[in-house]
mmCIF file with all atom_site columns, C-alpha atoms and ligand atoms in Angstrom:
data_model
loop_
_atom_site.group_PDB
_atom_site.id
_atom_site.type_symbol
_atom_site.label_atom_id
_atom_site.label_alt_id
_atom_site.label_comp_id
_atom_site.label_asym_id
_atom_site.label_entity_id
_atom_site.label_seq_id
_atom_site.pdbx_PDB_ins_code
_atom_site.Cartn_x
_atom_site.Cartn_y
_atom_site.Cartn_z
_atom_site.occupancy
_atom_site.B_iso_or_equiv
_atom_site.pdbx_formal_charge
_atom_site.auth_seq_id
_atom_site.auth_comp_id
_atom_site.auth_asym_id
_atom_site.auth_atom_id
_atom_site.pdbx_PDB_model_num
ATOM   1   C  CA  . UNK A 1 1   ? 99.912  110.143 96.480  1.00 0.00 ? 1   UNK A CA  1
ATOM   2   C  CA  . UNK A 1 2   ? 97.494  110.740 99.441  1.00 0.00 ? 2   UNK A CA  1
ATOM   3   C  CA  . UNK A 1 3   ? 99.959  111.165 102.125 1.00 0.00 ? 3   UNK A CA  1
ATOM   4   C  CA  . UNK A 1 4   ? 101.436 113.809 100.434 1.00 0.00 ? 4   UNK A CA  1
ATOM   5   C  CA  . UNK A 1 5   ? 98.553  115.649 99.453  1.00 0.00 ? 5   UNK A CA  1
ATOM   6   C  CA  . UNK A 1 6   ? 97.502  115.715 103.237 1.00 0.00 ? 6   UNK A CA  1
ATOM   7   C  CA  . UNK A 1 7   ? 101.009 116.678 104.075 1.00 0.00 ? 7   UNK A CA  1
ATOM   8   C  CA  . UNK A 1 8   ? 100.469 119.552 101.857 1.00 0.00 ? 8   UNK A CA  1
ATOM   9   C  CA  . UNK A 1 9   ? 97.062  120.288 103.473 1.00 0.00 ? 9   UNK A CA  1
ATOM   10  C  CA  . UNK A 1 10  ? 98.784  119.802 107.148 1.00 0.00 ? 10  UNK A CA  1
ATOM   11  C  CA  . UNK A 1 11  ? 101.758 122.862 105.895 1.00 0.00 ? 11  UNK A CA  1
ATOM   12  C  CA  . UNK A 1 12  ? 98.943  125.130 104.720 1.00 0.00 ? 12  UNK A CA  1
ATOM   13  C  CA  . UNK A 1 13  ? 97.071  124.906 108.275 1.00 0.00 ? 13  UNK A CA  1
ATOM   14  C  CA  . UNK A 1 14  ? 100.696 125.405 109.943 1.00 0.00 ? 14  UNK A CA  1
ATOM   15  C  CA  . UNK A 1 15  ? 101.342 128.745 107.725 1.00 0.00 ? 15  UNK A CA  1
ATOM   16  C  CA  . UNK A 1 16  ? 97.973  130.063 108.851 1.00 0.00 ? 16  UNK A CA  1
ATOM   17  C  CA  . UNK A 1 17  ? 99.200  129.458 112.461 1.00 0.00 ? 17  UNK A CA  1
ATOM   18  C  CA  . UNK A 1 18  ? 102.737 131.129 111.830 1.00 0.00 ? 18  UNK A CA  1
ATOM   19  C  CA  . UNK A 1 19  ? 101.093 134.205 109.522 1.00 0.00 ? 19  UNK A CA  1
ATOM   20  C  CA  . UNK A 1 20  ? 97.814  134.782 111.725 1.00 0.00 ? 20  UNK A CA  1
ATOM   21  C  CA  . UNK A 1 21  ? 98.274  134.505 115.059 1.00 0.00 ? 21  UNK A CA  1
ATOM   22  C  CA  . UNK A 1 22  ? 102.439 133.854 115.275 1.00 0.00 ? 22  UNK A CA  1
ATOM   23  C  CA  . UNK A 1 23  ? 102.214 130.343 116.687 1.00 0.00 ? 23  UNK A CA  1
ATOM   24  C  CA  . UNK A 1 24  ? 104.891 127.804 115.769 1.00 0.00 ? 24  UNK A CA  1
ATOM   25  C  CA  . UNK A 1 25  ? 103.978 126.919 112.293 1.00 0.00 ? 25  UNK A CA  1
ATOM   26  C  CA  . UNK A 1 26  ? 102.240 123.422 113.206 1.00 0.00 ? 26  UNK A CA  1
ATOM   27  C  CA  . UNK A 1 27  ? 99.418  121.476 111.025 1.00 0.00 ? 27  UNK A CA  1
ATOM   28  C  CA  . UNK A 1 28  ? 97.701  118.840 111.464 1.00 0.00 ? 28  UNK A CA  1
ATOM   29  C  CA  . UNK A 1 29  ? 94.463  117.754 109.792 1.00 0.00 ? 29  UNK A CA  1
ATOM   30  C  CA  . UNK A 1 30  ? 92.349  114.285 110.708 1.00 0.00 ? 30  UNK A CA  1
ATOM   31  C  CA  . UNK A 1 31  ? 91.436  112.241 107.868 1.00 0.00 ? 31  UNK A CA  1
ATOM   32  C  CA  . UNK A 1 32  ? 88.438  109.808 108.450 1.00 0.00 ? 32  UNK A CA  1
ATOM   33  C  CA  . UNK A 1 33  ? 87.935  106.182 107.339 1.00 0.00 ? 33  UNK A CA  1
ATOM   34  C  CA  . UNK A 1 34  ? 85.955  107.626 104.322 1.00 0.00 ? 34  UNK A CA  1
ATOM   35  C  CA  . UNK A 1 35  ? 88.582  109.970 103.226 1.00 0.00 ? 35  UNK A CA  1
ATOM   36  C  CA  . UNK A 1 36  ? 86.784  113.166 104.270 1.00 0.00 ? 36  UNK A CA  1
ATOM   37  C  CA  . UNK A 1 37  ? 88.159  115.987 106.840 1.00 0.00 ? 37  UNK A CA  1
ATOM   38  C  CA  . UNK A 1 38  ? 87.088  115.767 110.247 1.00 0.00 ? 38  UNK A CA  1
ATOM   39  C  CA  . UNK A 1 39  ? 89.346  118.262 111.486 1.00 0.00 ? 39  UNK A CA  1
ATOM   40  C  CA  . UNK A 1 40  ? 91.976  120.895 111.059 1.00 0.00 ? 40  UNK A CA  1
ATOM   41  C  CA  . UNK A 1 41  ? 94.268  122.102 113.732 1.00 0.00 ? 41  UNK A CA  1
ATOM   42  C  CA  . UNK A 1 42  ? 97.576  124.590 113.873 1.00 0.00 ? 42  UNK A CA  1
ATOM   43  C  CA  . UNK A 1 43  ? 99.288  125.486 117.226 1.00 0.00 ? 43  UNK A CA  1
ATOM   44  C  CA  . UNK A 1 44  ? 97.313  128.122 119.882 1.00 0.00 ? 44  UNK A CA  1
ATOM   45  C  CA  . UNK A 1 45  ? 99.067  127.576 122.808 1.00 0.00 ? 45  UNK A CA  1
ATOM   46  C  CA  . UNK A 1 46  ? 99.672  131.418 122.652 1.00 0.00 ? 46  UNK A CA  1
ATOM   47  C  CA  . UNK A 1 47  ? 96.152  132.635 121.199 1.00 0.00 ? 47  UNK A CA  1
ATOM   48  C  CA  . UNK A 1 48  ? 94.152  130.253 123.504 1.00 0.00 ? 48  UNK A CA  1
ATOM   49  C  CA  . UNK A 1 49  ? 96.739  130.487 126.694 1.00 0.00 ? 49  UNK A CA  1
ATOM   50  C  CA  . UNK A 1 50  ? 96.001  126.408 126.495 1.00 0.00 ? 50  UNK A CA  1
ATOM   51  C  CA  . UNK A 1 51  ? 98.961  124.594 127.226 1.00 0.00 ? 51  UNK A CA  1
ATOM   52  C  CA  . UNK A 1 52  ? 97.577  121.480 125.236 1.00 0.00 ? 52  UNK A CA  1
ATOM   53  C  CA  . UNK A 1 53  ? 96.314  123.134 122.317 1.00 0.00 ? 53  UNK A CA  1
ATOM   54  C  CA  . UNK A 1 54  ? 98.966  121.629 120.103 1.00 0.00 ? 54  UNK A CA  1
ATOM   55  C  CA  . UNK A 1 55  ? 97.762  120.829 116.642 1.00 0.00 ? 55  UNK A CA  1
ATOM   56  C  CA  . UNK A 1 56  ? 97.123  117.396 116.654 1.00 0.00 ? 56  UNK A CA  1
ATOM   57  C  CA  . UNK A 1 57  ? 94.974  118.099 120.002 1.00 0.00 ? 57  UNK A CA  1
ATOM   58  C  CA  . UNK A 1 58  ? 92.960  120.993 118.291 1.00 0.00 ? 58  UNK A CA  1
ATOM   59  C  CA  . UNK A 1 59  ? 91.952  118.694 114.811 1.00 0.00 ? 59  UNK A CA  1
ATOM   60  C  CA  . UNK A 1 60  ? 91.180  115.528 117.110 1.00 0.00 ? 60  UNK A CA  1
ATOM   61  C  CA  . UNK A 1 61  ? 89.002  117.941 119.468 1.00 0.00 ? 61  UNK A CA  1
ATOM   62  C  CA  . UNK A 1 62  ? 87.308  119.421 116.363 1.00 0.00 ? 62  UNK A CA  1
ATOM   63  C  CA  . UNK A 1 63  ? 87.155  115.758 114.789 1.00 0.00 ? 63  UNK A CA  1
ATOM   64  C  CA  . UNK A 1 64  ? 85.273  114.442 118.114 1.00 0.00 ? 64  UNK A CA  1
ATOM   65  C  CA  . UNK A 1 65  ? 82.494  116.912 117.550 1.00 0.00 ? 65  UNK A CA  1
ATOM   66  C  CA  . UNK A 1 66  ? 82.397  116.738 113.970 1.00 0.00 ? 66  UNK A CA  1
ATOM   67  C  CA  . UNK A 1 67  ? 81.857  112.666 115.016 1.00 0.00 ? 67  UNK A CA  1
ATOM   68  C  CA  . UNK A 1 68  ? 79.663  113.079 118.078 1.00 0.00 ? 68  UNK A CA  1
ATOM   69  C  CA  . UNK A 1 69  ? 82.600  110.541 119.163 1.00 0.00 ? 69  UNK A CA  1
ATOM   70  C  CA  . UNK A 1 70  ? 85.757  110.331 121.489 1.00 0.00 ? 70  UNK A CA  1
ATOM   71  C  CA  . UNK A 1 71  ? 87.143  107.266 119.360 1.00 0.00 ? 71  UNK A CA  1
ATOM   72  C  CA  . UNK A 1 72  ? 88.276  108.728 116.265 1.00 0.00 ? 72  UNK A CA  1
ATOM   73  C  CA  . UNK A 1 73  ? 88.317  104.996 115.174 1.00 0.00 ? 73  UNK A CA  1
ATOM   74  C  CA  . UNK A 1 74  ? 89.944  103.753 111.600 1.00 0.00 ? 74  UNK A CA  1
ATOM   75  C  CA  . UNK A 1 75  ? 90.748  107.881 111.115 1.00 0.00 ? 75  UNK A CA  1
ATOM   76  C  CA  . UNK A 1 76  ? 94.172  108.681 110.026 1.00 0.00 ? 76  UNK A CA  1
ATOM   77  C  CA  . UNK A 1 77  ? 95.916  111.990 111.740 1.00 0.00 ? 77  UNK A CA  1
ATOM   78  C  CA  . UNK A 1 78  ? 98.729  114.012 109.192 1.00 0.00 ? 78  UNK A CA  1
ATOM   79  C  CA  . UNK A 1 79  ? 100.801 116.565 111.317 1.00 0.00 ? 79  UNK A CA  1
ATOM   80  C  CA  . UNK A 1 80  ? 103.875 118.300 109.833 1.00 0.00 ? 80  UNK A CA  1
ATOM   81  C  CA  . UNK A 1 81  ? 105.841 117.431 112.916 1.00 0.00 ? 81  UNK A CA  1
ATOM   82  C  CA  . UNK A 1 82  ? 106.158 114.325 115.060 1.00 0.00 ? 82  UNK A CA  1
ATOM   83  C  CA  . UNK A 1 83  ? 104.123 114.637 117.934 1.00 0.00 ? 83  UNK A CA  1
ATOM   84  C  CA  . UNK A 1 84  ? 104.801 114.962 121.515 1.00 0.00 ? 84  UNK A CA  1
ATOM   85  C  CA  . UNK A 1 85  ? 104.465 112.809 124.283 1.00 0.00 ? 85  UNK A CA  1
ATOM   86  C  CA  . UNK A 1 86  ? 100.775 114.431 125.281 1.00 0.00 ? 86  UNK A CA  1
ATOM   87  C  CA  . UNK A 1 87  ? 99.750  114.305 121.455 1.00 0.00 ? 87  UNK A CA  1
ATOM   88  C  CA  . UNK A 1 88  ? 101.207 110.714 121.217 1.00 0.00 ? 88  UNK A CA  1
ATOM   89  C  CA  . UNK A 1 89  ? 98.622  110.113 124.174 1.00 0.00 ? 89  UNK A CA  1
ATOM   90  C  CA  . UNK A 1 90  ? 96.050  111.128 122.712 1.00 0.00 ? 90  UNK A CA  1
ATOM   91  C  CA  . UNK A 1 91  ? 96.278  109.288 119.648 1.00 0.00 ? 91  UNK A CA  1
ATOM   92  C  CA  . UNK A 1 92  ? 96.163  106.235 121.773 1.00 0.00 ? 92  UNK A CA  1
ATOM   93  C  CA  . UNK A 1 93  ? 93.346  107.327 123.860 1.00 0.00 ? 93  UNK A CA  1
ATOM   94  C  CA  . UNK A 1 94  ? 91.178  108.311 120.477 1.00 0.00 ? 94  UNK A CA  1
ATOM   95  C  CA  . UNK A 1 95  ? 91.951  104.764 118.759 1.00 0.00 ? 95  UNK A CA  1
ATOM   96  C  CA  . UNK A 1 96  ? 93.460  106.770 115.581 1.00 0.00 ? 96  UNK A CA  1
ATOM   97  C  CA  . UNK A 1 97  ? 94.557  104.318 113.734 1.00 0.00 ? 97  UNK A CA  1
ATOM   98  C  CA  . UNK A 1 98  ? 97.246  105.987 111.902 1.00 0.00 ? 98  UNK A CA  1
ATOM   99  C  CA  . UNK A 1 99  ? 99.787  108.242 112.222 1.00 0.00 ? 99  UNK A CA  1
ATOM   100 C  CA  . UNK A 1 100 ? 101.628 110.378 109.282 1.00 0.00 ? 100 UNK A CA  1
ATOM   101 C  CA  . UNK A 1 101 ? 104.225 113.075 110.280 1.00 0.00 ? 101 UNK A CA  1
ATOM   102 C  CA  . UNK A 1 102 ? 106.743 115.318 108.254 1.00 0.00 ? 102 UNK A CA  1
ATOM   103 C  CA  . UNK A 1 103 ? 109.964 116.201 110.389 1.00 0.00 ? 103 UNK A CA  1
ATOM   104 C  CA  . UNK A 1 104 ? 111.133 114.077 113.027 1.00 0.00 ? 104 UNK A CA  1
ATOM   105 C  CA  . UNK A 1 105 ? 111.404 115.577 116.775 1.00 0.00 ? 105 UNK A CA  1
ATOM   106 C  CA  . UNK A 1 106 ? 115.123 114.288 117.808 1.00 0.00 ? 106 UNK A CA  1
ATOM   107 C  CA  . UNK A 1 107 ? 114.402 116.848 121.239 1.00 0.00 ? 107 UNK A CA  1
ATOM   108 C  CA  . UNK A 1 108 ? 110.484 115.639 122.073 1.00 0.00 ? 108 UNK A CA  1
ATOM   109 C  CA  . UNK A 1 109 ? 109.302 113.468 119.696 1.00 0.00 ? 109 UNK A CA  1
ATOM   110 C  CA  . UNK A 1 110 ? 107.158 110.768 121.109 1.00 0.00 ? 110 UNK A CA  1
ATOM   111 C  CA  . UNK A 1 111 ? 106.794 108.702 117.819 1.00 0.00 ? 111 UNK A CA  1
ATOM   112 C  CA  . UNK A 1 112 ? 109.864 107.080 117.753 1.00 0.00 ? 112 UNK A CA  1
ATOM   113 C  CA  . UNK A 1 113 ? 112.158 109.920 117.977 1.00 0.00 ? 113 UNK A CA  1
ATOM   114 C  CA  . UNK A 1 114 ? 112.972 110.146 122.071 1.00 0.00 ? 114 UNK A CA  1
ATOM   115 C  CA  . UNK A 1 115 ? 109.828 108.212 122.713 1.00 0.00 ? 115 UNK A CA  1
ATOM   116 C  CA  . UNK A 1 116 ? 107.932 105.554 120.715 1.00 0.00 ? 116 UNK A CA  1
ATOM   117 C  CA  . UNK A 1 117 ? 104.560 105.866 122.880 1.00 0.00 ? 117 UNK A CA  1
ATOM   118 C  CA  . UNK A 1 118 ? 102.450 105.307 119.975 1.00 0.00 ? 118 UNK A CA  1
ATOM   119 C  CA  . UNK A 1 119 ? 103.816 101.678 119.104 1.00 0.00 ? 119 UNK A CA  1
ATOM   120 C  CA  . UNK A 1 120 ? 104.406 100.606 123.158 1.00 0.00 ? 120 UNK A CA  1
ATOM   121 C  CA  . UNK A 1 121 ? 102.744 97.436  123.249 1.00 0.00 ? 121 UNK A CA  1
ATOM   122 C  CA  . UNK A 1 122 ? 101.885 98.314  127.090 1.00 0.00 ? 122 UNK A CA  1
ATOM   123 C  CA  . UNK A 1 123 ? 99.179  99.795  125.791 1.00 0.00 ? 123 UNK A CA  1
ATOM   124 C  CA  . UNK A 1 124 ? 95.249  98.765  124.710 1.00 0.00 ? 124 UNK A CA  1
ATOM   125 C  CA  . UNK A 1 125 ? 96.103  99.984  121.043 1.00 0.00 ? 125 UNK A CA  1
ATOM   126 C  CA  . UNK A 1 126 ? 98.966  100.941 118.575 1.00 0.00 ? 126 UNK A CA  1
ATOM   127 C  CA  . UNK A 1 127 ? 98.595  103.092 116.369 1.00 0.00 ? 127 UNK A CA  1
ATOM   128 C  CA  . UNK A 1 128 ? 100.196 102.946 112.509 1.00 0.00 ? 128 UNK A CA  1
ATOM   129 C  CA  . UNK A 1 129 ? 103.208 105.188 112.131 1.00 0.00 ? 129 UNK A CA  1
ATOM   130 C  CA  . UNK A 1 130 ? 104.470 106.968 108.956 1.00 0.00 ? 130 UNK A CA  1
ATOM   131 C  CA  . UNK A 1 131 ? 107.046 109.357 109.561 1.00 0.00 ? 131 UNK A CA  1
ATOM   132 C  CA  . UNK A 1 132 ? 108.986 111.679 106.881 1.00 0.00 ? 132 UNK A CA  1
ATOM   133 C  CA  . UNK A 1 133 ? 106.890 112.473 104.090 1.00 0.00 ? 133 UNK A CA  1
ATOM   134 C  CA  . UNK A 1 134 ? 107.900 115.256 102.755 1.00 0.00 ? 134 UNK A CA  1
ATOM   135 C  CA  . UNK A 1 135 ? 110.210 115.302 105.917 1.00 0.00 ? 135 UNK A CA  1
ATOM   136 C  CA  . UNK A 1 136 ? 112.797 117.490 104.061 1.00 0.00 ? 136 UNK A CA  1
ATOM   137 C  CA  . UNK A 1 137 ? 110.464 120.241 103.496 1.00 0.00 ? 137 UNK A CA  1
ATOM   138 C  CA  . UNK A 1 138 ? 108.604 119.743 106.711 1.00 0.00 ? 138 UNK A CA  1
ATOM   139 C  CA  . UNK A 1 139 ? 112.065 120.444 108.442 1.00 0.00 ? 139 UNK A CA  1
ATOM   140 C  CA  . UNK A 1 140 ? 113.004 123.055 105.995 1.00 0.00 ? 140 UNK A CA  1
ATOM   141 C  CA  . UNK A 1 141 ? 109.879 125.146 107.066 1.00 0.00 ? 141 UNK A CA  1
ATOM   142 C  CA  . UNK A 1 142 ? 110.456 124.884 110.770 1.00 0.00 ? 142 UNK A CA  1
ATOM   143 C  CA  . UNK A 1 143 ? 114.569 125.444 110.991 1.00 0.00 ? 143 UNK A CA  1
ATOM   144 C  CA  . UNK A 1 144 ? 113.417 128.938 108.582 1.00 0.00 ? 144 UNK A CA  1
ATOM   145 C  CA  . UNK A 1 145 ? 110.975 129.671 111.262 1.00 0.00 ? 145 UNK A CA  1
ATOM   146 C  CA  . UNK A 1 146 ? 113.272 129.729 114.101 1.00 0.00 ? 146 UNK A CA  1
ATOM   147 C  CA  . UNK A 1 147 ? 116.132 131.503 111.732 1.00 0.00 ? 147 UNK A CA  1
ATOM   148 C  CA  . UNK A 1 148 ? 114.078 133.909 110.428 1.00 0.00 ? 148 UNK A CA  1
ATOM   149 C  CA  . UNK A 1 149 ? 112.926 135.047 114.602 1.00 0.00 ? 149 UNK A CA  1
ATOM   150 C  CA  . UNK A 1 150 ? 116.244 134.686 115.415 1.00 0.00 ? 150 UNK A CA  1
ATOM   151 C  CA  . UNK A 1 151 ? 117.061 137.530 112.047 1.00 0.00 ? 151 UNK A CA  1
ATOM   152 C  CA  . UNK A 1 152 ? 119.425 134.904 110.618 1.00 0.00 ? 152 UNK A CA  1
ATOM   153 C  CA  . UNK A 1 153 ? 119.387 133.467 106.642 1.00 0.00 ? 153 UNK A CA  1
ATOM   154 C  CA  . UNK A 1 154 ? 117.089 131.037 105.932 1.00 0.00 ? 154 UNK A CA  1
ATOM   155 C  CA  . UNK A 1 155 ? 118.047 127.920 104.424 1.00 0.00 ? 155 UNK A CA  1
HETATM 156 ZN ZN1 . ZN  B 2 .   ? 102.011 117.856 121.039 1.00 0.00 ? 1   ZN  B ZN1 1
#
């Protein structure tokens, strides 16, 4: 199924950013209406010192060049976590069109977890939400991220 091959594509991006540069192991890649990659992004904060260079941010920048575009229009965005407020933003202000995330946020998730910023219909546009594929794993990774800095077992 395609949302879980992207899903898997989104976890390899998020290792790179956990085994390379020992970011929080985020991936997201941007999928456009003709299937083909537009962008990749894993968490930099820390590399770049950019507070907004969260994962989704980094593949929809990358996808906006690759485009020559600021509307990532009819493009589909696959992050292994549910994004924030900002990234929820941004989603809206690119026109994605939809949305599919891994683990649920319950502490900042803007996607329907604390926040449903993506669906408001406030806004000019809404953008299709799929949360939880692979969500099991996708939380899996992340709780053995935080246990492993914190020298505990993983799970
Ligand atoms: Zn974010």
């Amino acid at each position: 199924m395609d949302d879980e091959y992207w899903m898997r594509h989104a976890f390899a991006l998020a290792d790179r950013a956990e085994r390379e540069f020992d970011e929080i192991p985020v991936g997201a890649v941007l999928i456009g209406a003709d299937g083909q990659v537009l962008g990749e992004g894993w968490n930099r904060n820390i590399a770049d010192h950019d507070p907004s260079a969260h994962a989704e941010i980094v593949a929809m920048r990358q996808a906006g060049g690759a485009l020559g575009n600021h509307r990532l229009v009819g493009c589909t965005l696959y992050v292994t976590l549910e994004p924030c407020a900002m990234c929820a933003m941004a989603l809206v202000h690119a026109r994605v069109a939809r949305l599919v995330f891994g683990a649920s946020d319950p502490k900042t998730g803007a996607c329907g977890s604390v926040f449903d910023l993506v669906a408001d219909p406030r806004h000019n546009h809404r953008v299709e939400v799929v949360g939880g594929v692979l969500g099991d794993e996708a939380g899996r990774r992340l709780t053995n991220y935080f246990r492993a800095k914190r020298g505990r077992p993983l799970v």
